[in-house]
mmCIF file of C-alpha atoms in Angstrom:
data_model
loop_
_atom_site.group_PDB
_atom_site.id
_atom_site.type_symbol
_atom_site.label_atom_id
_atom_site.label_comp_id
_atom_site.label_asym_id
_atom_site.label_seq_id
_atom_site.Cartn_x
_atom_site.Cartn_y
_atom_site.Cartn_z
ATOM 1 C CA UNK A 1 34.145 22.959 27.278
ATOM 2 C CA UNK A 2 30.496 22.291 27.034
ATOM 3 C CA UNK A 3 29.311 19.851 24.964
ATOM 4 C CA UNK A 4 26.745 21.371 22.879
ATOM 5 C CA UNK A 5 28.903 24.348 22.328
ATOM 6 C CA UNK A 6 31.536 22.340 21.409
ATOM 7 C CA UNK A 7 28.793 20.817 19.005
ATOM 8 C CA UNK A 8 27.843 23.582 16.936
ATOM 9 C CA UNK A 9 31.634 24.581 16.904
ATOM 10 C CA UNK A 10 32.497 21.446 15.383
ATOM 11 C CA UNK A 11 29.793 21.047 13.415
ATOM 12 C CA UNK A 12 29.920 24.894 11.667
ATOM 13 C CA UNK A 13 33.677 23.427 11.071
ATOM 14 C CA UNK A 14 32.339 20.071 9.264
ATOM 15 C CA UNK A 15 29.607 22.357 7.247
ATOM 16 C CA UNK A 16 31.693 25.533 6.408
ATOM 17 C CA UNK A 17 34.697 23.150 5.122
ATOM 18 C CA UNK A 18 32.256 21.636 3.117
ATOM 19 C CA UNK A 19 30.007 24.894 2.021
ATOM 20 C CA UNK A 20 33.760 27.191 0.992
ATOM 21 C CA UNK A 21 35.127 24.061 -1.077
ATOM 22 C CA UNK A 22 31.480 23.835 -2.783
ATOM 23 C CA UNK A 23 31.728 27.262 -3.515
ATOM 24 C CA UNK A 24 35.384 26.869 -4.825
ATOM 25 C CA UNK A 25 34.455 23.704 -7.059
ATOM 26 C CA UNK A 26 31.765 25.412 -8.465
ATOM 27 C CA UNK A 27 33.399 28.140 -9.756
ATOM 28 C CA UNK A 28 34.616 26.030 -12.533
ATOM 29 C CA UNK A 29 31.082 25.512 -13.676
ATOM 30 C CA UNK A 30 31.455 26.543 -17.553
ATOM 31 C CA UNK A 31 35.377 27.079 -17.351
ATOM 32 C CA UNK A 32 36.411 23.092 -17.247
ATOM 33 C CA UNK A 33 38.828 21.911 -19.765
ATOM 34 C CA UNK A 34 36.289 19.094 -21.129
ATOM 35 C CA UNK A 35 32.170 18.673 -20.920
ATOM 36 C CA UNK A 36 32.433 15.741 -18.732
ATOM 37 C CA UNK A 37 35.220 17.179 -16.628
ATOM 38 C CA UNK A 38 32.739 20.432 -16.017
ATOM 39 C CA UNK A 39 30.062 18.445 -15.473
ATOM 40 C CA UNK A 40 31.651 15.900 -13.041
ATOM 41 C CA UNK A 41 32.708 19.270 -10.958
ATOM 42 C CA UNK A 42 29.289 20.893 -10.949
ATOM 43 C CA UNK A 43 27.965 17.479 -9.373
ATOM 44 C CA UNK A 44 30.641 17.674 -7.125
ATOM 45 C CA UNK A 45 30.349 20.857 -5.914
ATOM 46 C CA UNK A 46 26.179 20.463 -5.668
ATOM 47 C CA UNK A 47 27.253 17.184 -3.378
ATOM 48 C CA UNK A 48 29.033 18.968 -0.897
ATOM 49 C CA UNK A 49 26.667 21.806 -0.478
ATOM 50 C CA UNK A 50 23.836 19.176 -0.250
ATOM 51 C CA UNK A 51 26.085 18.330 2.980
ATOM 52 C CA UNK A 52 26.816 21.361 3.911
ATOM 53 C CA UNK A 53 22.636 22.141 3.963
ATOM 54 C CA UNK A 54 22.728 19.060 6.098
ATOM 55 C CA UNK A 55 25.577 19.886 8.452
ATOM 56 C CA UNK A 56 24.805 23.130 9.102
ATOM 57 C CA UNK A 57 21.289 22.805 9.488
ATOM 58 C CA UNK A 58 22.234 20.827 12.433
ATOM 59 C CA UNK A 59 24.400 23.387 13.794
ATOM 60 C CA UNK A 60 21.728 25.535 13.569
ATOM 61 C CA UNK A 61 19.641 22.977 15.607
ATOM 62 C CA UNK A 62 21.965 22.675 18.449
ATOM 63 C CA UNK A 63 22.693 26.073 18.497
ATOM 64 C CA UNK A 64 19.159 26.554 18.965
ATOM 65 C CA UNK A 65 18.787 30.502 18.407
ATOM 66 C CA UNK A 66 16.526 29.934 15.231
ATOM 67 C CA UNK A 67 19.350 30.160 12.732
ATOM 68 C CA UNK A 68 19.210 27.720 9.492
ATOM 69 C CA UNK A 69 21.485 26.537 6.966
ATOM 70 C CA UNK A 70 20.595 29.441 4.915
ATOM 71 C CA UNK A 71 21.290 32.276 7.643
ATOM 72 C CA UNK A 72 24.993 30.363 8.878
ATOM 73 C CA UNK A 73 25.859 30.070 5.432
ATOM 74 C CA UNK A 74 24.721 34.043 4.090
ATOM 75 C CA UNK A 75 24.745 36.139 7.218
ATOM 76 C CA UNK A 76 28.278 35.244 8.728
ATOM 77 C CA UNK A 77 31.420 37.076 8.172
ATOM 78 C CA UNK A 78 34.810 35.821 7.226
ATOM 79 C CA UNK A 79 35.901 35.534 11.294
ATOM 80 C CA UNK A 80 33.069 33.689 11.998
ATOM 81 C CA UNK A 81 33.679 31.321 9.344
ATOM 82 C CA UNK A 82 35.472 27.823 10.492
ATOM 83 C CA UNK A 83 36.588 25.979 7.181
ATOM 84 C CA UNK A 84 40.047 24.510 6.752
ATOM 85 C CA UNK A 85 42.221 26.907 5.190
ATOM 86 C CA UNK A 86 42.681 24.183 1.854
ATOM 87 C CA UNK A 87 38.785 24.395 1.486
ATOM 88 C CA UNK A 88 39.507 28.213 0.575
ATOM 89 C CA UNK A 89 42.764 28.583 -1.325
ATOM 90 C CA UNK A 90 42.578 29.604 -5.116
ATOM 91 C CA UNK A 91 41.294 27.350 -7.562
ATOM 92 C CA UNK A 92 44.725 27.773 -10.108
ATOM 93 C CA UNK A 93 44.791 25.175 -13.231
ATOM 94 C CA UNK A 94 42.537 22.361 -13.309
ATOM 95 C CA UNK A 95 45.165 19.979 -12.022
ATOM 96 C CA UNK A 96 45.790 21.999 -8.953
ATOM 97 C CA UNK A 97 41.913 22.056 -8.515
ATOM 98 C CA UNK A 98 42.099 18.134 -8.699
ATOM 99 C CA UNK A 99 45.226 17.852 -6.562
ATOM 100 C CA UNK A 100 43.010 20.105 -3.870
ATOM 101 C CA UNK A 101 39.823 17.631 -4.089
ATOM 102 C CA UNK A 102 41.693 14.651 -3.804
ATOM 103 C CA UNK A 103 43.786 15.433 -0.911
ATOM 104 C CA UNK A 104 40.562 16.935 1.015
ATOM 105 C CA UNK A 105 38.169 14.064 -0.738
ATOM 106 C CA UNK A 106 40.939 11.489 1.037
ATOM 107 C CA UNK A 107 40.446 13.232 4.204
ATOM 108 C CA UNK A 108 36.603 13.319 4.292
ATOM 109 C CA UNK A 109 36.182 9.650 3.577
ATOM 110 C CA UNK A 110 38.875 8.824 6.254
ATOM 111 C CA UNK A 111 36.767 11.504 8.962
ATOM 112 C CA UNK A 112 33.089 10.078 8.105
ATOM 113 C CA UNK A 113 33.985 6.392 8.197
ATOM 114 C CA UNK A 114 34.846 7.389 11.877
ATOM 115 C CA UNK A 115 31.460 9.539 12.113
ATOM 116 C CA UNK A 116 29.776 6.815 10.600
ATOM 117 C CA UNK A 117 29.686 5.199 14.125
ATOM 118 C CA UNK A 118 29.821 8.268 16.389
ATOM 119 C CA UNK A 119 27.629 8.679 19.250
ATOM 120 C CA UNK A 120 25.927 11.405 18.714
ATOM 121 C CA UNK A 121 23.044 10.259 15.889
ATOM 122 C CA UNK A 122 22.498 12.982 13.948
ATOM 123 C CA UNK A 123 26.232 13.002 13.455
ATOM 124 C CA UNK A 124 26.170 9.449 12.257
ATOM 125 C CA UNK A 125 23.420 9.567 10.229
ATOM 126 C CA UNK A 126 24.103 12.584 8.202
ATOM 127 C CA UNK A 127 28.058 11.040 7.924
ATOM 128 C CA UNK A 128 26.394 7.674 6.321
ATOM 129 C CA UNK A 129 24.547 9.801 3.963
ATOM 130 C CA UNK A 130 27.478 11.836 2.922
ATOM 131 C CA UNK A 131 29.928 8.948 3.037
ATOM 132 C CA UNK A 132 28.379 7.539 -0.335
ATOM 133 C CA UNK A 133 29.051 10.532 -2.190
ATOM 134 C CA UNK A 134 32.752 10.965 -1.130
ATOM 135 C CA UNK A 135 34.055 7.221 -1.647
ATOM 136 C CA UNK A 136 32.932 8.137 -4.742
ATOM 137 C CA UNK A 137 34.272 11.439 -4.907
ATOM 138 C CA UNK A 138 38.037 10.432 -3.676
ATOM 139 C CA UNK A 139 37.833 7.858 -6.520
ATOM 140 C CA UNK A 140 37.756 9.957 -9.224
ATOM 141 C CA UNK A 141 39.791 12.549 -8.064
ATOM 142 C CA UNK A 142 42.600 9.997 -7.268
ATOM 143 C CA UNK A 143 41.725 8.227 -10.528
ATOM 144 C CA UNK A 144 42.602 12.382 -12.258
ATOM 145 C CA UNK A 145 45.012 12.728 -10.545
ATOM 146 C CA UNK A 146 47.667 9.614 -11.115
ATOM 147 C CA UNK A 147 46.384 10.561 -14.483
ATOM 148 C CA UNK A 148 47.569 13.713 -14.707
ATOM 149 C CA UNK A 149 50.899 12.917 -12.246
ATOM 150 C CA UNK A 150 52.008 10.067 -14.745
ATOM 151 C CA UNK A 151 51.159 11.515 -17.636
ATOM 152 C CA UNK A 152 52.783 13.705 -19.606
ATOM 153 C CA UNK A 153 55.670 15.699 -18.812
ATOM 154 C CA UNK A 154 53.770 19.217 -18.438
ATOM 155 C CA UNK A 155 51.046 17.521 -16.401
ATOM 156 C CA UNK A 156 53.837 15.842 -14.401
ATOM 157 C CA UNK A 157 55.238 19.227 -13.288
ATOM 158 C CA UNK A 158 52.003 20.839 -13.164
ATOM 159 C CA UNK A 159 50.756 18.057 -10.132
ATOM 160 C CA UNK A 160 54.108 18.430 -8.658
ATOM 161 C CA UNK A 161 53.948 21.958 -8.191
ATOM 162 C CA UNK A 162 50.076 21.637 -7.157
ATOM 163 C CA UNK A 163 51.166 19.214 -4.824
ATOM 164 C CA UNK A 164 54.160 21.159 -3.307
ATOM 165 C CA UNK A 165 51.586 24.187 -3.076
ATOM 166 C CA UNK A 166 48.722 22.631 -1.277
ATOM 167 C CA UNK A 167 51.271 20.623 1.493
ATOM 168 C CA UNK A 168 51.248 23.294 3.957
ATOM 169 C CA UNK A 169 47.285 23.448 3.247
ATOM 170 C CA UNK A 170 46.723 19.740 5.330
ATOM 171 C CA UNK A 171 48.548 19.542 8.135
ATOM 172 C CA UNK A 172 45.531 21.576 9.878
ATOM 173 C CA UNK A 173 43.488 18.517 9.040
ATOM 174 C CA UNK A 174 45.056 16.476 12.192
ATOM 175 C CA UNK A 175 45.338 19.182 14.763
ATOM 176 C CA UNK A 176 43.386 19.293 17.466
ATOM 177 C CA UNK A 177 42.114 21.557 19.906
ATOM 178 C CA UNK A 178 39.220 21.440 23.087
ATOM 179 C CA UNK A 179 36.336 21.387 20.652
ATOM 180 C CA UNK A 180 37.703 17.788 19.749
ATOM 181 C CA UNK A 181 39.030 17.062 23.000
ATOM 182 C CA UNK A 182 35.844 17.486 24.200
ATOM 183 C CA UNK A 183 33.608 15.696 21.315
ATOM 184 C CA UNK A 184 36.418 12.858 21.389
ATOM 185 C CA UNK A 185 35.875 12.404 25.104
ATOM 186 C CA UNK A 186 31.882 12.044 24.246
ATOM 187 C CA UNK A 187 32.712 9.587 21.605
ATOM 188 C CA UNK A 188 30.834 12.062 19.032
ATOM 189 C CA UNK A 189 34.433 12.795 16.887
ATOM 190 C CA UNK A 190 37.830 11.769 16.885
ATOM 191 C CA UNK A 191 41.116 13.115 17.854
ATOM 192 C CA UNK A 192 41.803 14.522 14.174
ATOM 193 C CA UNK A 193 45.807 13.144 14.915
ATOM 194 C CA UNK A 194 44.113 9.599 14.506
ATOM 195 C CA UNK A 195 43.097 10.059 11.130
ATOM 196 C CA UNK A 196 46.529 10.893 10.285
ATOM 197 C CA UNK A 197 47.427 7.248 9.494
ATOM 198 C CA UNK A 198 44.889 6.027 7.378
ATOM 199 C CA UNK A 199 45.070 9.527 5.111
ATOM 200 C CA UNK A 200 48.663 8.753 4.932
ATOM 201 C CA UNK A 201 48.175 5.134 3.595
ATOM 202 C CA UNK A 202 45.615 6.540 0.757
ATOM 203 C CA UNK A 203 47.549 9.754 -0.100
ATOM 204 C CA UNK A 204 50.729 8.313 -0.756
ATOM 205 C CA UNK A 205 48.965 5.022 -2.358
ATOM 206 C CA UNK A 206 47.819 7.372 -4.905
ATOM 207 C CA UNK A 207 51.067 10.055 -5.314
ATOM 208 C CA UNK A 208 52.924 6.929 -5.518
ATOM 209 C CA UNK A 209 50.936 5.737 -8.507
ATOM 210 C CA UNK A 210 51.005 9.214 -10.121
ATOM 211 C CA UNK A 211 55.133 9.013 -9.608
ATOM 212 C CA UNK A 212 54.693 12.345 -7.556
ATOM 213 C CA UNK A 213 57.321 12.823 -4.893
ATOM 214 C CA UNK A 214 55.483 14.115 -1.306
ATOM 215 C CA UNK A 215 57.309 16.656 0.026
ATOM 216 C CA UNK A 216 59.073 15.885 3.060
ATOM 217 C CA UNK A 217 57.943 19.006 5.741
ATOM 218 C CA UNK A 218 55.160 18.916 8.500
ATOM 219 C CA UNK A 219 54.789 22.791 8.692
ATOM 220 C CA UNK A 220 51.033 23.438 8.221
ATOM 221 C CA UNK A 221 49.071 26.972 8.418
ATOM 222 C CA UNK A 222 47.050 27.083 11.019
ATOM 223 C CA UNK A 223 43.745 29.334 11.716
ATOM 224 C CA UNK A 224 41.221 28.601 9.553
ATOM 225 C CA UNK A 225 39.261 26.435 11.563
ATOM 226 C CA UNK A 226 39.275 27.993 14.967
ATOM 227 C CA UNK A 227 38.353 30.945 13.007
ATOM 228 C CA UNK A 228 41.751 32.802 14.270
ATOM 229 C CA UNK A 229 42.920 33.786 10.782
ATOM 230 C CA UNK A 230 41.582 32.977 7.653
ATOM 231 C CA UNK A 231 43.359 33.966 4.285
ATOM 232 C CA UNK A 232 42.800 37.331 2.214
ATOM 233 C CA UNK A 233 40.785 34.923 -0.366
ATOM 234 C CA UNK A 234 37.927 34.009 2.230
ATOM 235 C CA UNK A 235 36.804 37.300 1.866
ATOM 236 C CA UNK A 236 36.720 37.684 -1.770
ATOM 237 C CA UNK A 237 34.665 34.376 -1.900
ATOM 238 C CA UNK A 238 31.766 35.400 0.230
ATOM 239 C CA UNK A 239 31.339 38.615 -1.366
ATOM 240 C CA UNK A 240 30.801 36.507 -4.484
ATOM 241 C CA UNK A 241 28.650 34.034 -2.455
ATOM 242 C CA UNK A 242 26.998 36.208 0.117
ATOM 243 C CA UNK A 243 25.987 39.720 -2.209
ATOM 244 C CA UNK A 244 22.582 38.835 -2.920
ATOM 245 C CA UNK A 245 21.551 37.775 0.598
ATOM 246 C CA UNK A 246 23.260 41.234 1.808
ATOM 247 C CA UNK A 247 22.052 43.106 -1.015
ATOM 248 C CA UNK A 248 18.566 42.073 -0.428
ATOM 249 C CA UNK A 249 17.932 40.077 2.807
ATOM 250 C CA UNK A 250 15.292 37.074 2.966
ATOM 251 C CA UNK A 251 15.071 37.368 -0.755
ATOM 252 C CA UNK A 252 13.504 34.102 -2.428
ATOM 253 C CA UNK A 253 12.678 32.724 -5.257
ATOM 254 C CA UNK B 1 48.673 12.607 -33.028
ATOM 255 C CA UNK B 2 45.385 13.718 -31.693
ATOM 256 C CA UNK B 3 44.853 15.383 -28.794
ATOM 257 C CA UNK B 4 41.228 14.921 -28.112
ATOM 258 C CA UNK B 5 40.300 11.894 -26.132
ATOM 259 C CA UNK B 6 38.747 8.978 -28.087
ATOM 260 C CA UNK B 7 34.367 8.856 -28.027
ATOM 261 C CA UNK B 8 32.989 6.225 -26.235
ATOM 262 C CA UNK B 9 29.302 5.471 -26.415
ATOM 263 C CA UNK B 10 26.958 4.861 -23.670
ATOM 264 C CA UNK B 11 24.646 2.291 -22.777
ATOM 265 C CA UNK B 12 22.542 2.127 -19.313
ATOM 266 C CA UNK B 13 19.971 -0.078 -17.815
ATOM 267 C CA UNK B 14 17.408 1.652 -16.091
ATOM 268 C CA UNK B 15 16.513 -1.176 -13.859
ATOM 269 C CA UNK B 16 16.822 -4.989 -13.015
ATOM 270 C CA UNK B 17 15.440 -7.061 -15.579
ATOM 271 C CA UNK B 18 15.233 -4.342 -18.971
ATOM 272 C CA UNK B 19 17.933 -4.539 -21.451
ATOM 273 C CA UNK B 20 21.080 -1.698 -21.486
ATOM 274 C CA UNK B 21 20.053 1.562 -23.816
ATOM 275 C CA UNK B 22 21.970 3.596 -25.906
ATOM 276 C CA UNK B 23 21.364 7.050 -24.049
ATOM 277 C CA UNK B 24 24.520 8.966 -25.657
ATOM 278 C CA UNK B 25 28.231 9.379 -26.015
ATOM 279 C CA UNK B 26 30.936 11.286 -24.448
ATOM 280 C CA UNK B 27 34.495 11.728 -24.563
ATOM 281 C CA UNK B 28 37.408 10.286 -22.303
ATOM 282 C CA UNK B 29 41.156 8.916 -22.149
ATOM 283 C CA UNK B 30 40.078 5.206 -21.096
ATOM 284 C CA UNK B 31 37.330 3.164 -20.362
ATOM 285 C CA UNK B 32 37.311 3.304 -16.450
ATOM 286 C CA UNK B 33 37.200 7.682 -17.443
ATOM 287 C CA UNK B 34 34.394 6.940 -19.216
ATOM 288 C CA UNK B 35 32.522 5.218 -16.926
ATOM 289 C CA UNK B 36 32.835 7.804 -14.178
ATOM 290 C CA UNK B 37 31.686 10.588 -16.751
ATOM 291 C CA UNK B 38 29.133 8.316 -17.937
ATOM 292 C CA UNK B 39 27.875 8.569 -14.181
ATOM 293 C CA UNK B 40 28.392 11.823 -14.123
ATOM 294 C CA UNK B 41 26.881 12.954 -17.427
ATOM 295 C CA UNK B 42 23.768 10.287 -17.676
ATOM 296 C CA UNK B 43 23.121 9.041 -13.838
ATOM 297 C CA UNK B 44 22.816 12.542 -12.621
ATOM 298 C CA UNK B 45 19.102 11.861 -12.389
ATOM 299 C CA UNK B 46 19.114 7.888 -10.471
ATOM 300 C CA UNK B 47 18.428 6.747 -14.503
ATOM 301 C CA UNK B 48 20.473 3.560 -13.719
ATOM 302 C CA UNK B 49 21.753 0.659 -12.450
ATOM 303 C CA UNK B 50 24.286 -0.477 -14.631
ATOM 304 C CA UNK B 51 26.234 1.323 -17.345
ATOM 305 C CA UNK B 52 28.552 -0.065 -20.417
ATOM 306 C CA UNK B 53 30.776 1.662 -22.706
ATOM 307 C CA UNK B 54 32.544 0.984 -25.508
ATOM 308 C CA UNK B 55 34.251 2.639 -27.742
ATOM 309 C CA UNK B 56 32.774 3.969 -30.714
ATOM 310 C CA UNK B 57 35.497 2.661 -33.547
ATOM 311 C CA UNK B 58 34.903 -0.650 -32.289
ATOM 312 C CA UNK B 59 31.073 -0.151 -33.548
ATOM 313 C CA UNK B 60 30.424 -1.677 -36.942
ATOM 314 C CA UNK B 61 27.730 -0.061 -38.382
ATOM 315 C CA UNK B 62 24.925 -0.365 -41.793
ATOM 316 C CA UNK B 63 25.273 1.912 -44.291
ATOM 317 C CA UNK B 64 22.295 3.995 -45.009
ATOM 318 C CA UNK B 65 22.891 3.588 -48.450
ATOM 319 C CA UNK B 66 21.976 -0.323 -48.064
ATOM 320 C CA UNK B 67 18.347 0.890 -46.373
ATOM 321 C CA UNK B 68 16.571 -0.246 -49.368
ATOM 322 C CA UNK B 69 18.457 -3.800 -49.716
ATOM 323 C CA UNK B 70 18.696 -4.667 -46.355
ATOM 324 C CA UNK B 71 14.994 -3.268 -44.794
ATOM 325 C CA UNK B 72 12.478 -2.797 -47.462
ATOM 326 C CA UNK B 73 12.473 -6.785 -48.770
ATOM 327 C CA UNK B 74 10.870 -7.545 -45.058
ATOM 328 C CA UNK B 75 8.159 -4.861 -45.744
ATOM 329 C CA UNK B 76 6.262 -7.181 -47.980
ATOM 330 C CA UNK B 77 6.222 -10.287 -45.728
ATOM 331 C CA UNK B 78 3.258 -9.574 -43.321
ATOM 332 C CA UNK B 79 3.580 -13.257 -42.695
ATOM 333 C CA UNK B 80 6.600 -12.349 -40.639
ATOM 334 C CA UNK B 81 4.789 -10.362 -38.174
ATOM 335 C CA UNK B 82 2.687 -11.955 -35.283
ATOM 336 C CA UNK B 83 -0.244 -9.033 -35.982
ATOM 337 C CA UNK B 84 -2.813 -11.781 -36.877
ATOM 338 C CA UNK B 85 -3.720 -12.979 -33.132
ATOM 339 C CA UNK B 86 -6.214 -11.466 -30.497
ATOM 340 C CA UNK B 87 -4.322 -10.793 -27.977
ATOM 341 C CA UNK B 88 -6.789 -11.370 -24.295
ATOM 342 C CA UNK B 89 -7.237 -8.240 -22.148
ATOM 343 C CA UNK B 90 -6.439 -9.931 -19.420
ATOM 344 C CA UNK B 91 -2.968 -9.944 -20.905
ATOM 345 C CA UNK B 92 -2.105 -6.557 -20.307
ATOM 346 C CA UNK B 93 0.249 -4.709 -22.379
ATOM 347 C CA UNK B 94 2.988 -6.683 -24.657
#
């Protein structure tokens, strides 16, 4: 595969992962449980569009056919879309929301303190950037959730189930395919199967402390970010996030 | 048994080198909670460098009721207040 098209591949994966969970997180804006918990999740949300502006602005750089953040993240449909499939699924309670960011949150800080040093720049700089807003993101999400795991017995069962739900959601975190192959072979990303370990160690640090048991299956849904098959919710999301640029194109402020 | 989370008020120093500020209060289940949503409520903005919270019913307070006893005997005493010295220009602001 050729580099730069394995570039803007990977980095349209990076961006959209970051751009659908945004969207996700930010649907609670108004809706959380508490003040503080509504207002932690707005900022979280605005962080990882800020990175997503970033990300895909890149992509839109090496692509180099004059598209911007703004134009990936409006004018694509759902197949063109390359977000992990866990960045799309439902919001359901709050703690399933939490049990979501955590388990991605845990997964970005692991993937940017590898980008952090790759070899492609722009890559490493915009991962430095961004890897200041997750440490602290994966902290309080963690933090929430051995909260809510080893509290009380509703919230026990509530983070269990979350937690049962979203397992089939991260196995497509460590798979692999030529768009890494080819990036890991540059020294620009790594083979996603490496990260595997040190998500592990943090995960089940933190389900440990919330007494939640992990389940015990490897079987992960697949599609999301080669764009192959997304789920039915994708779609309902970017009619939500996309009607405005559809309905009226180029519109600004 | 209450099921709202205990109030904690905030305190943040806006830089190195000026004293902590009372800028609020919010609600949350411990103190490490409420530092994090202290962050996230009053540092939205890059307001500070270093927040503390405590929690409010460990905050002894004055009565309004004692406002004349306690304020208004200090009212008379001009003598207390440094107001009697020209301060230089060259100074600058106190």
């Amino acid at each position: 595969m050729e580099r730069d098209a394995a570039l803007f591949e990977y980095l349209l994966r990076l961006g959209d992962s970051t751009l659908i969970l945004g969207q996700r997180v930010s649907e609670w804006c108004g809706h959380a449980p508490v003040l503080e918990e509504d207002i932690a999740l707005a900022n979280t949300a605005l962080d990882l569009i800020g990175q997503t502006q970033l990300w895909l602005g890149l992509a839109g750089t090496v692509e180099g056919k004059g598209r911007d953040a703004d134009r990936l993240a409006f004018h694509r449909d759902a197949w063109e879309f390359r977000n992990l499939l866990i960045c799309e699924r439902p919001n359901g309670d709050f703690g399933h929301t939490m049990m979501r960011q955590f388990l991605f949150d845990a997964y970005q800080s692991v993937l940017l303190g590898w980008l952090r040093g790759a070899a492609e720049p722009r890559v490493a700089e915009i991962a430095e950037k961004a890897a200041k807003e997750v440490a602290y993101h994966v902290e309080r999400s963690g933090d929430t959730v051995i909260g809510l795991g080893d509290g009380t017995d509703e919230s026990h069962a509530r983070m269990q189930a979350a937690l049962d739900a979203l397992w089939p959601w991260v196995g497509e975190m460590f798979t692999g395919d030529a768009v890494e192959a080819t990036l890991a072979a540059a020294g620009i990303a790594p083979d996603p199967a490496d990260l595997r370990p040190e998500w592990d160690a943090i995960v089940r640090r933190v389900l440990g402390a919330a007494t939640l048991t992990v389940p015990d299956s490897r079987f992960a849904h697949q599609g999301g970010k080669t764009g192959r098959m997304h789920t039915e919710e994708l779609g309902h999301l970017l009619a939500r996030m996309q009607w405005l640029q559809r309905a009226y194109p180029d519109a600004t402020w | 048994m209450s099921n709202e989370w205990p109030l904690w008020e905030v305190f943040i120093r806006g830089s190195h080198g000026l004293n902590h500020r009372h800028v609020g209060s919010l609600h949350a289940p411990d103190a490490a909670m409420a530092i994090k949503n202290a962050r996230d409520v009053y540092t939205r903005r890059n307001e500070g460098v270093s927040i503390w919270v405590v929690e409010a019913r460990h905050i002894a307070a004055s009565a309004p009721s004692d406002k004349g006893p306690f304020y208004e005997p200090s009212n008379a005493k001009v003598y207390r207040h440094p107001t009697f010295f020209d301060i230089p220009d060259e100074v600058g602001p106190m």
